[in-house]
Short mmCIF file of C-alpha atoms in Angstrom, two decimals:
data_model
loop_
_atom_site.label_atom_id
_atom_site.label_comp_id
_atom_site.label_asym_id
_atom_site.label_seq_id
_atom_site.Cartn_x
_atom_site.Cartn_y
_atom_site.Cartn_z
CA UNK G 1 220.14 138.54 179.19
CA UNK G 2 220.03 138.84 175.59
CA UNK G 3 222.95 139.35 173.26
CA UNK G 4 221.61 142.41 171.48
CA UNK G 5 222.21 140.64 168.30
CA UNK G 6 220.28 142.08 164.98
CA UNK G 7 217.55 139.03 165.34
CA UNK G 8 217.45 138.92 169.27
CA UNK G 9 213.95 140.15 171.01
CA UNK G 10 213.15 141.59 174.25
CA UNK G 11 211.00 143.18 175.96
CA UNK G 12 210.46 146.27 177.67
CA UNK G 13 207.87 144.97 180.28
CA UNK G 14 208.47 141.48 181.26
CA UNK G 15 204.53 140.69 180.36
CA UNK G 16 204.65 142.80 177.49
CA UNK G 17 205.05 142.58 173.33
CA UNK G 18 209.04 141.06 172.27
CA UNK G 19 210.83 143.59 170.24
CA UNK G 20 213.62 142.80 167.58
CA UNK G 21 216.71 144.10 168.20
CA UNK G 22 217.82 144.85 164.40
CA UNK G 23 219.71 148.16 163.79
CA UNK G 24 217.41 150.19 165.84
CA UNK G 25 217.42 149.34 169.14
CA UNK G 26 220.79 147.94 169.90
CA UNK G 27 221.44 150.60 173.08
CA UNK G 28 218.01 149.67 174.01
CA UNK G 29 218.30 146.44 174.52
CA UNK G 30 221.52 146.51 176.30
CA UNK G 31 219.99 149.46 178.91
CA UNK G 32 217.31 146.95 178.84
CA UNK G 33 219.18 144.32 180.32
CA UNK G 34 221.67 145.94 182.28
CA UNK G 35 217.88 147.48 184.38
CA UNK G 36 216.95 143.98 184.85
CA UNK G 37 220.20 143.05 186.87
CA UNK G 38 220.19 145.68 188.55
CA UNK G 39 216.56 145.12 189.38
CA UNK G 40 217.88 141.57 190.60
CA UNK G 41 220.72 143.12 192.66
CA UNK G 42 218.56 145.33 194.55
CA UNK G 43 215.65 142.47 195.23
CA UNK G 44 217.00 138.70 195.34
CA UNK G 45 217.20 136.83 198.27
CA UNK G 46 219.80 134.32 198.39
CA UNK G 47 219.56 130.92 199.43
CA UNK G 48 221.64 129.66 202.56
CA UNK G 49 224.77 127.56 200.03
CA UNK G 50 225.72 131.52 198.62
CA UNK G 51 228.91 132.41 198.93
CA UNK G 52 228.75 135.30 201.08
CA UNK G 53 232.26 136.70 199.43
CA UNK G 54 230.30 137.16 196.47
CA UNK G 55 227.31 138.31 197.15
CA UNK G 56 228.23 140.94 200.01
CA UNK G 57 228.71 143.39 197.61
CA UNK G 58 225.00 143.28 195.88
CA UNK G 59 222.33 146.19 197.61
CA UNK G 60 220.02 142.61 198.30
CA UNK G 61 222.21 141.03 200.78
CA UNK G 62 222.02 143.98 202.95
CA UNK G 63 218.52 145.61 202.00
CA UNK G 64 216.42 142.32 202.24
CA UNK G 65 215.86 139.78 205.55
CA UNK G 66 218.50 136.80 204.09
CA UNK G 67 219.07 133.42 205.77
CA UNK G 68 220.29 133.74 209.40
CA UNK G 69 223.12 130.79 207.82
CA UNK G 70 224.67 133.53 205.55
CA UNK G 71 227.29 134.86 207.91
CA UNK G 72 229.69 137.68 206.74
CA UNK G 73 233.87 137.63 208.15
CA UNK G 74 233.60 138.42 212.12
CA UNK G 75 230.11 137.59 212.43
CA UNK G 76 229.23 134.40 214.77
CA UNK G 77 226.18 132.74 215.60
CA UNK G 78 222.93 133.89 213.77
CA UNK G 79 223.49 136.60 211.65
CA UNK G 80 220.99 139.51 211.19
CA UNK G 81 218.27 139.08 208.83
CA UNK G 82 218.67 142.85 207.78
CA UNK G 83 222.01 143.73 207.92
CA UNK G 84 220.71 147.28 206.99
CA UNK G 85 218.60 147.52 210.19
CA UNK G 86 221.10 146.62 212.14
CA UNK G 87 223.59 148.44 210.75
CA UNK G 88 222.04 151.55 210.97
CA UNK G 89 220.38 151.37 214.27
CA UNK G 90 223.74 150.05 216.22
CA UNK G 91 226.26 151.41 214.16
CA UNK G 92 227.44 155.08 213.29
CA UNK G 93 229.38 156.70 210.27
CA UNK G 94 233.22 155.38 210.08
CA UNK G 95 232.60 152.16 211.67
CA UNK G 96 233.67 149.71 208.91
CA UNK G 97 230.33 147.55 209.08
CA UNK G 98 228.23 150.68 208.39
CA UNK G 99 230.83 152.33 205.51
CA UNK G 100 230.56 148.69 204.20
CA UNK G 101 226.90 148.51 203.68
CA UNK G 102 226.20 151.70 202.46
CA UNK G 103 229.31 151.39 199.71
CA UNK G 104 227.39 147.93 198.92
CA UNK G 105 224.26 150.05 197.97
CA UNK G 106 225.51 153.20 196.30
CA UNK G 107 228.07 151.40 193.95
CA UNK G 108 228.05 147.80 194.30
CA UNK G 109 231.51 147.38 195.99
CA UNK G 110 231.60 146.30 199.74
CA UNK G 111 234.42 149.29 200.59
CA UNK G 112 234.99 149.86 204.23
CA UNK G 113 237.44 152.61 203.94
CA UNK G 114 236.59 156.42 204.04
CA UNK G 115 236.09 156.63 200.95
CA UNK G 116 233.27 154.49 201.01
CA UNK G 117 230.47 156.98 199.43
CA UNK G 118 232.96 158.22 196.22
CA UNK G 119 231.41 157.83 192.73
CA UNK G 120 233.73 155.11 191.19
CA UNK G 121 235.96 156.08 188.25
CA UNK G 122 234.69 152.60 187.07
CA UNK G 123 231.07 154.15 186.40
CA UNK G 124 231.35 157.66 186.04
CA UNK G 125 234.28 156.87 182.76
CA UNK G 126 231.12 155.35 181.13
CA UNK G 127 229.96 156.71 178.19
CA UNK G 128 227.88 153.47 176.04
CA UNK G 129 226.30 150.35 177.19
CA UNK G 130 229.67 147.88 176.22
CA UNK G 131 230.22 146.48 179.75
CA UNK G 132 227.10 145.87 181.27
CA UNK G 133 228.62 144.76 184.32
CA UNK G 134 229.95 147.74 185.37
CA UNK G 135 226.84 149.10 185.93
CA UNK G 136 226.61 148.65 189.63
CA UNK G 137 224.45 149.90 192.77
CA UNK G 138 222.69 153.03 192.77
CA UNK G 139 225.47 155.07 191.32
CA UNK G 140 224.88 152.67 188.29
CA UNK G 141 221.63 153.02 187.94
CA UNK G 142 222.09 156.77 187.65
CA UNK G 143 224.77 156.15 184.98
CA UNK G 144 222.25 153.96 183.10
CA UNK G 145 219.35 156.70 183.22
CA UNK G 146 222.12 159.38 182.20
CA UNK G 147 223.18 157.47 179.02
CA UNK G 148 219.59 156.85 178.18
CA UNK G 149 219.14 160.68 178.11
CA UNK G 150 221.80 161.19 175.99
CA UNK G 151 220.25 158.78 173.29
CA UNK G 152 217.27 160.17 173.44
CA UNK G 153 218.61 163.56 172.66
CA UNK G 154 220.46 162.42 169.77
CA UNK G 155 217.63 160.85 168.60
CA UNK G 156 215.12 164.02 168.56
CA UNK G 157 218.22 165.94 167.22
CA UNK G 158 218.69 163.83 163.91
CA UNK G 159 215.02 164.73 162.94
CA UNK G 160 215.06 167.39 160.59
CA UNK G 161 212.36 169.45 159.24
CA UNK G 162 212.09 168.88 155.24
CA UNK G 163 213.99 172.05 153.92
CA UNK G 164 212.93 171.21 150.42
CA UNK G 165 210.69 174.44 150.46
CA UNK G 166 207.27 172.88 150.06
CA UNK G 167 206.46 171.93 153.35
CA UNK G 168 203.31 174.30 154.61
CA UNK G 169 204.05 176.39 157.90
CA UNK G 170 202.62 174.22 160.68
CA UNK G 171 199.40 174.26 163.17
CA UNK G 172 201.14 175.48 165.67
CA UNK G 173 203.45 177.78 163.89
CA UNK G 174 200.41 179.88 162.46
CA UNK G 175 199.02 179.41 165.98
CA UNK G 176 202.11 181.41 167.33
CA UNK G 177 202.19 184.20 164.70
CA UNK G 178 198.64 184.95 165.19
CA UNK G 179 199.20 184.99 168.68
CA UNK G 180 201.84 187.66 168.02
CA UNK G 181 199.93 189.71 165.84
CA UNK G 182 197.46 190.01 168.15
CA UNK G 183 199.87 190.28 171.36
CA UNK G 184 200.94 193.52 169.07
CA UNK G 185 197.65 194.79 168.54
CA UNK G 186 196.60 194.91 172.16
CA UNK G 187 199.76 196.65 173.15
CA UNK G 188 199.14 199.32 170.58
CA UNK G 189 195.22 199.60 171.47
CA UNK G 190 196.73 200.29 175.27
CA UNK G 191 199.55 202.28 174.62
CA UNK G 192 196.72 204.97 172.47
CA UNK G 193 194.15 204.60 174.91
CA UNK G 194 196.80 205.89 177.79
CA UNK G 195 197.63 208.29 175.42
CA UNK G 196 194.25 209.70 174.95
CA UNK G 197 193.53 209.75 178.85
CA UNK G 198 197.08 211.51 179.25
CA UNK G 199 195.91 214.61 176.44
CA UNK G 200 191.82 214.49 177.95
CA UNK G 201 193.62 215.05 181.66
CA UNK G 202 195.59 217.68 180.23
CA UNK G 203 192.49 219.91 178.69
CA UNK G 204 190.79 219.21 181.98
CA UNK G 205 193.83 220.93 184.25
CA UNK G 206 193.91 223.38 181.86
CA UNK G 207 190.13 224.40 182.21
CA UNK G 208 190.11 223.62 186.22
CA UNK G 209 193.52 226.35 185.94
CA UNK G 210 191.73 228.72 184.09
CA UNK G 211 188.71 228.62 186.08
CA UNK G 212 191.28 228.97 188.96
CA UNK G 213 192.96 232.48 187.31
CA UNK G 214 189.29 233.81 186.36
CA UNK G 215 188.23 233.45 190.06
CA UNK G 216 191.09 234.93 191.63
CA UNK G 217 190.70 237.66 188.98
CA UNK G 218 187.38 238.83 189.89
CA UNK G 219 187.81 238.12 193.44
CA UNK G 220 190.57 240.56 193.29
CA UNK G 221 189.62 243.46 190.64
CA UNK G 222 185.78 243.34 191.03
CA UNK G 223 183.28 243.83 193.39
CA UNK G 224 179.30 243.66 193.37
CA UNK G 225 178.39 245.21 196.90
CA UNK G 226 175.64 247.71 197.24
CA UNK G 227 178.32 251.04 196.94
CA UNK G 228 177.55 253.74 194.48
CA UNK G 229 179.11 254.88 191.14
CA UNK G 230 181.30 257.19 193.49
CA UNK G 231 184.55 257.23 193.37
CA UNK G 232 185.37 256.04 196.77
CA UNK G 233 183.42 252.47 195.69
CA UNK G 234 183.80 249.75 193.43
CA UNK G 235 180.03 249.37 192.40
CA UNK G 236 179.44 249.18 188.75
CA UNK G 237 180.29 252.54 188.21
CA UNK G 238 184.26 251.92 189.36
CA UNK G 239 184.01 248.70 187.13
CA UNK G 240 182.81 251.27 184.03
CA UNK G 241 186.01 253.96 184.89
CA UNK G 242 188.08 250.77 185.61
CA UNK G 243 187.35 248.70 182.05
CA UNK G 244 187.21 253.01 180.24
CA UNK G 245 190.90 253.05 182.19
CA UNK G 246 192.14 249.57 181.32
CA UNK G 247 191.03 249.09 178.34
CA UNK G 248 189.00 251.74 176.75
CA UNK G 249 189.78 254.67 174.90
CA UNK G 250 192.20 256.24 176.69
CA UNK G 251 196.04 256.68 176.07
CA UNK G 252 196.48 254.05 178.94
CA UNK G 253 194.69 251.25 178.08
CA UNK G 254 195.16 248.29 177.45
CA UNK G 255 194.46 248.16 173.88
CA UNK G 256 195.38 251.89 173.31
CA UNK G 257 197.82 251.25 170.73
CA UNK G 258 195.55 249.05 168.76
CA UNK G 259 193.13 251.49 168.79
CA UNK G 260 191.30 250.71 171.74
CA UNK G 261 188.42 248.51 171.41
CA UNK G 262 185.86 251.24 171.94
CA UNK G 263 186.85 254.66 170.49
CA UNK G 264 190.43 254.77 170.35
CA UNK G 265 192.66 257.15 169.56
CA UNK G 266 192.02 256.99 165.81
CA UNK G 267 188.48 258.55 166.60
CA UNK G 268 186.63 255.88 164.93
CA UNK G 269 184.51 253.24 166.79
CA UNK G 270 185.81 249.75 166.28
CA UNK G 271 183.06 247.48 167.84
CA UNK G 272 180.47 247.95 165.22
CA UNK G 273 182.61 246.84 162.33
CA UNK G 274 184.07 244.43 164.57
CA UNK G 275 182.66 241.27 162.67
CA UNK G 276 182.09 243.17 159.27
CA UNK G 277 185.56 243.16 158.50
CA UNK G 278 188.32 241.12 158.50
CA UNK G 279 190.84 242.09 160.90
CA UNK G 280 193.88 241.35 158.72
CA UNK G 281 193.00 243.43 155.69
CA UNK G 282 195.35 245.56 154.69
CA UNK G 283 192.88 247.76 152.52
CA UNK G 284 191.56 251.12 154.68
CA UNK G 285 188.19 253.06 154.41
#
């Protein structure tokens, strides 16, 4: 693994372009390497001299088939070629063996007690890339990939927009205040056109009530059956005394203090100078 130094390279993808460290990528190329061991942990297979005190506490020995010769304290004879298999499919929660193996993979620590699935103060107190080799299992990995987010946040927060006053709105700025304006526009368009259908419905119930009145006017006042003038009917002759009674000329009509609207009681006939004269002058003939 590289040193990080400012002249050191590395490289993101092991077939891919070397990049020098300098003052840029420092954190970079420490996540860098601390991925690549723990790529290592989780895939190598050991060959039969390891020291099994060692390595029992890398994901690998567990996860992937290892020499039958690698034997673990209280095994005998051939041990399993996937302790993981085993483990899990002869084995149940609690048994030391199983709390072992899964410790092994979450955090890199063979722990057999009941505490073997707790996120180690060791990892979680980790807040730069200064001891790469406590960095350790799944747990961290996780810590790695949590760091790396915070970098990258710091990064995008340091860039600053120039606030020297000559920099032109941008694309996409324009792009959202025309897409306001005309967000703004539509609503008003809508907002008149309900109003417009709200006053139209209005003038419509108001003609369908008058309609309404007139009918149950006539229906009830007037009556075009075959009956006479007489008194006893409501032919046309009723509906003359009825309009001369209501509003005619007589003391009781309707109009009679205006005058009536035929002769009233002023003796003069209004209907013929009905539209000659206005009815608000205040000069008299």
């Amino acid at each position: 693994m590289a040193t990080c130094g400012a002249t050191d390279k590395f490289r993101l993808d092991p077939t891919g372009t070397e990049i020098t460290v300098g003052n840029s990528f420092v954190n970079l190329c420490k996540a860098t390497g601390i991925v690549d061991r723990l790529h290592k942990d989780f895939t190598e297979k050991y060959v039969a001299g390891a020291t099994v005190a060692n390595i029992q506490h890398t994901p690998s020995f567990h996860l992937r088939n290892q020499p039958t010769s690698l034997l673990m304290t209280g095994e005998t004879g051939a041990a399993p070629t996937n302790r993981f298999y085993t483990i899990f499919t002869t084995k149940t929660e609690g048994d030391p063996s199983y709390n072992g193996v899964v410790s092994a993979i979450l955090k890199g620590t063979y722990d057999t007690s009941s505490q073997y699935k707790d996120y180690p103060t060791a990892i979680s107190s980790l807040n730069d890339f200064e001891t790469p080799t406590a960095f350790k299992g799944i747990y961290g990995l996780h810590k790695v990939n949590e760091l790396l987010e915070g970098e990258i946040r710091k990064k995008i927060d340091s860039i600053r927009p120039d606030t020297t006053g000559n920099v032109n709105i941008s694309d996409f700025n324009k792009y959202q205040k025309r897409q306001g304006v005309k967000t703004t526009i539509e609503e008003i368009a809508h907002r008149e056109n309900e109003i417009y259908r709200e006053k139209f419905l209005n003038i419509i119930l108001i003609l369908v009530g008058i309609f309404i009145v007139s009918t149950q006017l006539v229906n009830k006042y007037f009556s075009f059956g075959d009956g006479g003038g007489g008194g006893g009917g409501f032919g046309f002759g009723g509906l003359g005394g009825w309009l001369s009674t209501r509003f005619g000329s007589g003391g009781s009509g309707l109009f009679s203090r205006f005058g009536g609207i035929g002769l009233g009681s002023s003796g003069r006939s209004r209907i013929g100078n009905l539209f000659t004269s206005s009815p608000y002058s205040v000069s008299r003939r």
